[in-house]
Amino acid sequence: MFSYRHAFHAGNHADVLKHLTLIATLRHLMRKSAPLTLVDTHAGAGLYRLDGDAAQTSGEATEGVLPLLAAHGSRSPRAPARPDEPGATDAATEDDALQDYLSMVASFNTAAGPVRIYPGSPFLMQRLMAEPARAAVRDRLRLFELHPSDSRALQANVAQLDAGRQISVQAQDGFEALPALLPPPAAPGGSRRALVLIDPSYEIKTDYTRTATTVQTALKRFANGVFLVWYPIIARPEAHGLPRRLKTLAIQAQRPWLHATLSIGQPAADAAAALTRDKPRRPGLSASGMFVINPPHTLAPRLRAALPTVLQTLKRGPGQGWHVEEGGGAR
Ligand code: SAM
């Protein structure tokens, strides 16, 4: 069975890039009143304790969401006290992708005191679905998580939302399950809309190929879907090849695409030495990317506005940088 547990990585720089992109994309899609089918093929546990053993052991949020919140977060006084209470945002916050992301994370925490809870992708999507302006639309969320413990944790976290049939959780292979959900059911007006997040752990090498073949099948079944794929930037041919394959698939399907990357760089040599003395640990992931097929036209400018601030706050040393590239004419 898999050993990857997202609790060790929650709120790291990779989650920052992924969740910023996810929220900015969904914000745009939710401007239209037709319902959306949202799919998270690799959902994780849904909610994470940043003060729990796993997050404290890795310390990854201290190089991700935590310094961003400290430097740029407005711990909104309107933040709800309970995670199942929709928070409130305004149009200006929505346009600022970084503020939107940070206030969303803050809204899962109490206004005063340390940030203890980090919301994973299922809870970010659910929170947007439940916002007062959106709740009546009744979007649907389909979650897949294969790890028995994380799947149980996700079930329990989702059960607290009392969302009924609006949210389903299945301990199933998300790659295998996705094709059957596409195309999504037609809304009363006849429109079919879907956003799919594919966020594997890439613990096994075949995850790279499975991601590409799943996107290929999904595009054949529903070329209008918005597909977001997260991948690690590591010294492995499969990791370098994945965005290239996704770009080819988008071009073959004649769909617009966007590719965003964020690298916080390698830790400076003396900082790394100090870390090794105090708390031995493997150097973590330093860069990752998001590949989006059918991105909204607002996504690239929002990421280009947000990523310089993110990098300025999180940069560690050699190799740091960000880039946003798009092709095919975003919609
Ligand atoms: N999407 C989550 C978020 O952003 O909060 C994080 C997901 S984590 C990177 C990847 C998850 O996929 C892990 O919890 C792992 O157990 C799960 N997983 C691995 N292979 C899977 C598969 N084939 N189908 C569904 N889940 C899988």
GROMACS .gro file of N, CA, C and O in nm, residues 64 67-69 71-72 98 308-315:
model
   60
   64GLY      N    1   0.568   2.758   0.333
   64GLY     CA    2   0.455   2.768   0.241
   64GLY      C    3   0.353   2.867   0.293
   64GLY      O    4   0.380   2.986   0.305
   67PRO      N    5   0.433   3.150   0.630
   67PRO     CA    6   0.494   3.283   0.609
   67PRO      C    7   0.410   3.374   0.521
   67PRO      O    8   0.412   3.497   0.539
   68LEU      N    9   0.334   3.317   0.428
   68LEU     CA   10   0.248   3.401   0.343
   68LEU      C   11   0.138   3.464   0.427
   68LEU      O   12   0.107   3.583   0.412
   69LEU      N   13   0.079   3.384   0.515
   69LEU     CA   14  -0.026   3.440   0.603
   69LEU      C   15   0.033   3.546   0.695
   69LEU      O   16  -0.029   3.650   0.718
   71ALA      N   17   0.290   3.738   0.642
   71ALA     CA   18   0.331   3.861   0.572
   71ALA      C   19   0.216   3.930   0.500
   71ALA      O   20   0.214   4.052   0.491
   72HIS      N   21   0.120   3.854   0.451
   72HIS     CA   22   0.019   3.913   0.363
   72HIS      C   23  -0.125   3.880   0.402
   72HIS      O   24  -0.217   3.925   0.337
   98LEU      N   25  -0.404   3.582  -0.451
   98LEU     CA   26  -0.330   3.549  -0.329
   98LEU      C   27  -0.414   3.581  -0.205
   98LEU      O   28  -0.426   3.500  -0.113
  308PRO      N   29   0.471   3.665  -0.809
  308PRO     CA   30   0.589   3.739  -0.763
  308PRO      C   31   0.590   3.760  -0.611
  308PRO      O   32   0.695   3.747  -0.547
  309THR      N   33   0.473   3.789  -0.554
  309THR     CA   34   0.467   3.808  -0.408
  309THR      C   35   0.491   3.676  -0.336
  309THR      O   36   0.560   3.671  -0.233
  310VAL      N   37   0.435   3.569  -0.392
  310VAL     CA   38   0.455   3.437  -0.330
  310VAL      C   39   0.605   3.406  -0.330
  310VAL      O   40   0.662   3.368  -0.226
  311LEU      N   41   0.670   3.426  -0.444
  311LEU     CA   42   0.813   3.393  -0.453
  311LEU      C   43   0.897   3.482  -0.362
  311LEU      O   44   0.989   3.435  -0.293
  312GLN      N   45   0.863   3.611  -0.361
  312GLN     CA   46   0.937   3.704  -0.277
  312GLN      C   47   0.936   3.657  -0.131
  312GLN      O   48   1.035   3.666  -0.059
  313THR      N   49   0.823   3.601  -0.089
  313THR     CA   50   0.809   3.557   0.052
  313THR      C   51   0.873   3.420   0.077
  313THR      O   52   0.925   3.396   0.185
  314LEU      N   53   0.866   3.331  -0.024
  314LEU     CA   54   0.907   3.192   0.002
  314LEU      C   55   1.045   3.155  -0.052
  314LEU      O   56   1.095   3.047  -0.023
  315LYS      N   57   1.106   3.244  -0.129
  315LYS     CA   58   1.231   3.206  -0.197
  315LYS      C   59   1.340   3.167  -0.096
  315LYS      O   60   1.351   3.227   0.012
   0.00000   0.00000   0.00000
